[in-house]
CSV table of C-alpha atoms in Angstrom, one decimal:
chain,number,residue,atom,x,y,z
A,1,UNK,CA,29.9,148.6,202.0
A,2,UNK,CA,28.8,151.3,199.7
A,3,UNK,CA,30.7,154.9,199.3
A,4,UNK,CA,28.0,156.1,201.4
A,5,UNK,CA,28.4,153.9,203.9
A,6,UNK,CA,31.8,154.8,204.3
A,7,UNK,CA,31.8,158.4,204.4
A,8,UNK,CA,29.1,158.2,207.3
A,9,UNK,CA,31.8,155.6,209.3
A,10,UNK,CA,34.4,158.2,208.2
A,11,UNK,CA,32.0,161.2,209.8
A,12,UNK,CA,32.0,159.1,212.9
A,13,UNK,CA,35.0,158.3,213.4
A,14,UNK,CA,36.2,161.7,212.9
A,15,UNK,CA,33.4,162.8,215.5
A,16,UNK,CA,35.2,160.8,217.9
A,17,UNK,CA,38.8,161.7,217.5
A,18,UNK,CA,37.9,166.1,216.1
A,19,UNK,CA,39.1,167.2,219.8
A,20,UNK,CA,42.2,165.0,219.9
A,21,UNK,CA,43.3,166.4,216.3
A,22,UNK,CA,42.0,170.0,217.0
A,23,UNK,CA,44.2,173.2,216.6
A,24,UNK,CA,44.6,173.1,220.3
A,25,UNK,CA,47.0,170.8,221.3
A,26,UNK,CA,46.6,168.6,224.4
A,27,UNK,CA,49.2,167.4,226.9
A,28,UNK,CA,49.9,163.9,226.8
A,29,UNK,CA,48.6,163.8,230.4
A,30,UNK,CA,45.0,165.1,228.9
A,31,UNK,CA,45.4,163.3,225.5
A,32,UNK,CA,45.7,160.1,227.5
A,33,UNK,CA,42.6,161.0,229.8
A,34,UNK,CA,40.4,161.8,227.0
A,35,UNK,CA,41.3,158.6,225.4
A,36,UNK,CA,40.1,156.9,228.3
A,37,UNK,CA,36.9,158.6,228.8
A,38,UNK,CA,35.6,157.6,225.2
A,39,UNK,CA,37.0,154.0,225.6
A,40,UNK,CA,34.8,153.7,228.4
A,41,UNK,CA,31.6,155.5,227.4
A,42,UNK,CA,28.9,154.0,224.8
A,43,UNK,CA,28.8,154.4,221.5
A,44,UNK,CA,26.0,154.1,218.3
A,45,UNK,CA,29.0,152.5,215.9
A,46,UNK,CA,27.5,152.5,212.2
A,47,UNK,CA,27.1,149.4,210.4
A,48,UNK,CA,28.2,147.5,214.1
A,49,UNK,CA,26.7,146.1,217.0
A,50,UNK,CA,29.3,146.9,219.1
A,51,UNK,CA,28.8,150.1,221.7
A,52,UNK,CA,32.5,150.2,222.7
A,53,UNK,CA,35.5,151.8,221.3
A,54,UNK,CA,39.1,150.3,222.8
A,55,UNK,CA,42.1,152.9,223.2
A,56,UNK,CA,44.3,151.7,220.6
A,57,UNK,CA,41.2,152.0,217.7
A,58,UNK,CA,41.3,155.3,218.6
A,59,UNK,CA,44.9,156.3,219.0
A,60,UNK,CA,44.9,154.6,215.3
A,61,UNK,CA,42.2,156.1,214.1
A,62,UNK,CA,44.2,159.6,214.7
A,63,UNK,CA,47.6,158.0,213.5
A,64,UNK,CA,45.8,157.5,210.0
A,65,UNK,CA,44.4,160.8,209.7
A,66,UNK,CA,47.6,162.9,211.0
A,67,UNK,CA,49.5,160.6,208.7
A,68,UNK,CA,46.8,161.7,205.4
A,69,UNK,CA,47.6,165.4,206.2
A,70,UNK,CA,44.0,165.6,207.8
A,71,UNK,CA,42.2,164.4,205.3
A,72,UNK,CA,38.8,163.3,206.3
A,73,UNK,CA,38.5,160.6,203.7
A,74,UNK,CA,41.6,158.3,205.1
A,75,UNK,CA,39.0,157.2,207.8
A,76,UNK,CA,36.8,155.5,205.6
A,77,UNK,CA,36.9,151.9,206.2
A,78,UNK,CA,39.2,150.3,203.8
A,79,UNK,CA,37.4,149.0,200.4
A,80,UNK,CA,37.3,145.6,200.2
A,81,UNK,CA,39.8,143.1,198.1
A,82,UNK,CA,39.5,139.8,198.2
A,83,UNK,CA,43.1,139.2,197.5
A,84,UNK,CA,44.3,138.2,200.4
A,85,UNK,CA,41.4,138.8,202.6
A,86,UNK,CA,38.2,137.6,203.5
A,87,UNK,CA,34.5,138.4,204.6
A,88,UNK,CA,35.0,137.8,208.2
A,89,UNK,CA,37.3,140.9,209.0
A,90,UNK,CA,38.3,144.3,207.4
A,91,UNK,CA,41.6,145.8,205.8
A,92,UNK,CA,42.9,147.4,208.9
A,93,UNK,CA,42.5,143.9,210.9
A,94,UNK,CA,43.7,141.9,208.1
A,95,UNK,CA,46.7,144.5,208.1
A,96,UNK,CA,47.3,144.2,212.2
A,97,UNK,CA,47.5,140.8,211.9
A,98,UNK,CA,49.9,140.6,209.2
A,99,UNK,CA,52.1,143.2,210.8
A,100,UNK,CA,52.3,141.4,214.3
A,101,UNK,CA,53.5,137.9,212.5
A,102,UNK,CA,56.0,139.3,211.1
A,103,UNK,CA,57.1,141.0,214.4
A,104,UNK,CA,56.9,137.5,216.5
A,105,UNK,CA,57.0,134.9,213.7
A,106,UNK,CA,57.2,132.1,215.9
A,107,UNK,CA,53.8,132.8,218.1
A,108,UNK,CA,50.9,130.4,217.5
A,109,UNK,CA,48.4,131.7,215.7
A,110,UNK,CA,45.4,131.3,218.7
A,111,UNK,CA,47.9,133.4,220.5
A,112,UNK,CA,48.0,136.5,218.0
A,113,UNK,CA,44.5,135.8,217.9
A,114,UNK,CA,44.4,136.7,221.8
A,115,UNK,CA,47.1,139.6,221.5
A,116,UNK,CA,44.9,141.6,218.3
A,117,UNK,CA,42.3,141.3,220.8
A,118,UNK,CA,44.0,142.5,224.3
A,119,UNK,CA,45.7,145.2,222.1
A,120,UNK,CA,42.3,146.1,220.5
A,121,UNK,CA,43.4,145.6,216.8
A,122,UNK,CA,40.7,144.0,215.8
A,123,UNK,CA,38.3,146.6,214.6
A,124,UNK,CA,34.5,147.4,215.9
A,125,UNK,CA,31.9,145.0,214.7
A,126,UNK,CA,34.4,142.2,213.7
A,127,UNK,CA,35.4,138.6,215.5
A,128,UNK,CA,39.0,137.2,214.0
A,129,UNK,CA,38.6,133.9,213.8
A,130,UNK,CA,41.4,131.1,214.2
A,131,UNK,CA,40.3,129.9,210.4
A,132,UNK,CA,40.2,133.5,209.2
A,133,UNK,CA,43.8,134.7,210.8
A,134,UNK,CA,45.0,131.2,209.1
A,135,UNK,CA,43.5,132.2,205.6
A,136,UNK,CA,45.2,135.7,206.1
A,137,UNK,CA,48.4,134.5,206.8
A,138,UNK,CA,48.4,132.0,204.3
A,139,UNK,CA,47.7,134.9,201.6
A,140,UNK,CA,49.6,137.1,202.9
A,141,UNK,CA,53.0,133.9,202.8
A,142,UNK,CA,53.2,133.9,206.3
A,143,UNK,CA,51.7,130.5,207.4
A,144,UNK,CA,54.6,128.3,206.3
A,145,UNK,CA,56.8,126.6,208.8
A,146,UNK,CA,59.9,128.6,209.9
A,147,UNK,CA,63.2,128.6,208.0
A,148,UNK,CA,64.7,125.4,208.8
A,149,UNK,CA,68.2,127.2,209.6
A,150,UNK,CA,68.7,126.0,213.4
A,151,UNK,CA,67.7,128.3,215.6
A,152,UNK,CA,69.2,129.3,219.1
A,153,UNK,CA,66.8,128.1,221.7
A,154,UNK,CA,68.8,129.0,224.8
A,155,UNK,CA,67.0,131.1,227.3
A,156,UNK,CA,68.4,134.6,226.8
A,157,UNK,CA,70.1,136.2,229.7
A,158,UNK,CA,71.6,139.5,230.5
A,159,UNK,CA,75.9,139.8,230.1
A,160,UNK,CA,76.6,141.6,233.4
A,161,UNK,CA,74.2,142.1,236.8
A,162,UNK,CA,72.8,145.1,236.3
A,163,UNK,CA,72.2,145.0,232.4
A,164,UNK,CA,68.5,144.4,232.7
A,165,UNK,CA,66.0,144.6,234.8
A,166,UNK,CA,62.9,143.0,235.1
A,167,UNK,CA,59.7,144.3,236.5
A,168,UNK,CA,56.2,142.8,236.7
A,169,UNK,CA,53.5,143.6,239.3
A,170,UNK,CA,50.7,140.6,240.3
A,171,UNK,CA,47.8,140.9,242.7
A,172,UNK,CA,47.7,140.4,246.8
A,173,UNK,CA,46.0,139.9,249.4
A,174,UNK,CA,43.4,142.1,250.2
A,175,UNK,CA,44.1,143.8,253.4
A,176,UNK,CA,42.2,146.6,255.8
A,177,UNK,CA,43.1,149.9,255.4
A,178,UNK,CA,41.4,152.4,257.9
A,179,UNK,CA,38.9,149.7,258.4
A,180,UNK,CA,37.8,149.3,254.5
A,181,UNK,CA,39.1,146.5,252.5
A,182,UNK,CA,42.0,147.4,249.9
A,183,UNK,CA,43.2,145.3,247.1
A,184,UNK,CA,46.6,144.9,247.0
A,185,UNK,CA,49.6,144.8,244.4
A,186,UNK,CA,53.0,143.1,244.7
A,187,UNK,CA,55.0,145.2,242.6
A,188,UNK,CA,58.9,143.7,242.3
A,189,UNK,CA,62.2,144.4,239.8
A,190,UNK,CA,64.0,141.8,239.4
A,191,UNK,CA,67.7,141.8,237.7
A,192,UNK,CA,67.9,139.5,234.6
A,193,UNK,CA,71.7,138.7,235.0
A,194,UNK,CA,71.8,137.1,238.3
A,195,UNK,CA,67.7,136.8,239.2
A,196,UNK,CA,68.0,138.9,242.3
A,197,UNK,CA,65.1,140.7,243.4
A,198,UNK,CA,66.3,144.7,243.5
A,199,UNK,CA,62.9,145.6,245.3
A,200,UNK,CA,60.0,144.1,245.9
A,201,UNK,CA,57.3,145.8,247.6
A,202,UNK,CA,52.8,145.4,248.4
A,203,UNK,CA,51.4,148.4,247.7
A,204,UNK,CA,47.8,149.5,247.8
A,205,UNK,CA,47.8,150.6,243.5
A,206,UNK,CA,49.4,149.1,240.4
A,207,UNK,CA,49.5,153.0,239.3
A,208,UNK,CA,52.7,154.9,238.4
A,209,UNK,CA,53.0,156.5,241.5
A,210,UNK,CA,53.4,153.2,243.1
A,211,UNK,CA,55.7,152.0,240.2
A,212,UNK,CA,57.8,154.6,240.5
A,213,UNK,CA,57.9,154.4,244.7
A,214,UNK,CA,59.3,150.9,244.4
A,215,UNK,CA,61.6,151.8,241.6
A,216,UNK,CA,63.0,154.4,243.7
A,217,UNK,CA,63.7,151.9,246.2
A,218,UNK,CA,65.2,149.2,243.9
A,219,UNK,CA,67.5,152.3,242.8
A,220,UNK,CA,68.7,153.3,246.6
A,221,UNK,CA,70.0,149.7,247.1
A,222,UNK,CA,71.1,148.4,243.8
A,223,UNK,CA,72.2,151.6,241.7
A,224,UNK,CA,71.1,152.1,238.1
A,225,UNK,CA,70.1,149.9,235.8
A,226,UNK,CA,71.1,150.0,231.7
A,227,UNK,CA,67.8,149.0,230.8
A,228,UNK,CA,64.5,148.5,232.5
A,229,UNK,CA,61.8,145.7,231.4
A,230,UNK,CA,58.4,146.6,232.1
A,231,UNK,CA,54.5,146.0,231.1
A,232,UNK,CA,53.2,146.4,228.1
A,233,UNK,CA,56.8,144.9,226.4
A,234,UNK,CA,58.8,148.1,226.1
A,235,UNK,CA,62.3,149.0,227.1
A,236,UNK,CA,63.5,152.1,229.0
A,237,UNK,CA,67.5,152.9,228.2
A,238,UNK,CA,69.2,154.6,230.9
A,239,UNK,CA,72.9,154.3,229.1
């Protein structure tokens, strides 16, 4: 890609994120629904033949230009080295990938394959391959076996009842509501020391609200948890 090339990706990519880094500065409740809005609308991408955007491209793409003190040329696509890299995917994918090995060394390759794509880290107009993420690693000294120190293989569980909770939501039945057919959601908590189920409830919307109704419930029977499991792999501390 020539200079020029990369200053008009920069231009668009700065067209997509200028009211998100404006001087005003937006809520996390609208920065969130903006997000949205231009992951789901259609896009002319330059140099792609892609015509979507996801989420976490664009929450990137404003990380990296906060992060250059605004400057408009840290959205160019990344010039190409061919240390460590190859033809099938850019810097900032080659970089993803690398980063999320090192954070879970022991996950198969195919399957950071399938988690840079569900997270949307691998970037407009590029397909990672299973033979390119190998080629990357390899570079990058990351497609050796693990150390062969022994490693503890015991299913992890919580000290004390109460430690950690577990929640994870998975779909009903569908059921009549006011005479239209709803989807429902089985949304339960689930404590990691003993495997009780705190709460477990059907509700008509995997949305916070309903998160937070069953949680609310969980927390009237079984008191407060230390720590709370959710989607999306992150951790709420309560003490």
């Amino acid at each position: 890609m020539t200079d020029k090339e990369r200053e008009e990706v920069a231009l668009f990519r700065f067209g997509v994120i200028s009211d998100l880094v404006g001087a005003t500065r937006l809520n996390h409740g609208e920065r969130g629904r903006r997000i949205k809005q231009k992951a789901a609308a259609r896009w002319n991408i330059p140099y792609s033949t892609r015509t979507r955007i996801c989420d976490n491209i664009i929450r990137r793409w404003v990380v990296i230009y906060e992060k250059s003190g605004r400057q408009l040329d840290s959205l160019e696509p990344a010039p190409r080295s061919d240390i460590g890299c190859c033809r099938q995917v850019d810097e900032d994918t080659v970089l993803s990938l690398v980063r999320l090995c090192k954070a879970k060394p022991l996950l198969p390759v195919a399957h950071l394959i399938k988690e840079m794509d569900k997270k949307g880290l691998v970037s407009p107009g590029y397909t990672l391959r299973l033979s390119t993420a190998y080629r990357v690693l390899k570079n990058a000294g990351l497609s050796g076996r693990p150390s062969s120190d022994p490693v503890d293989r015991r299913r992890f569980e919580a000290e004390f009842p109460n430690d950690i909770w577990q929640s994870d939501v998975m779909h009903g039945p569908h059921v009549l509501v006011d005479g239209k057919k709803r989807k429902s959601y089985l949304i339960a908590f689930l404590d990691d020391h003993s495997r009780l189920i705190t709460q477990a409830r059907f509700m008509l919307s995997e949305n916070l609200a309903s998160f937070l109704s069953v949680y609310r419930a969980a927390l009237t029977t079984r008191g407060l948890p230390r720590k709370l499991q959710y989607e999306l792999d992150e951790t709420l501390n309560f003490c």
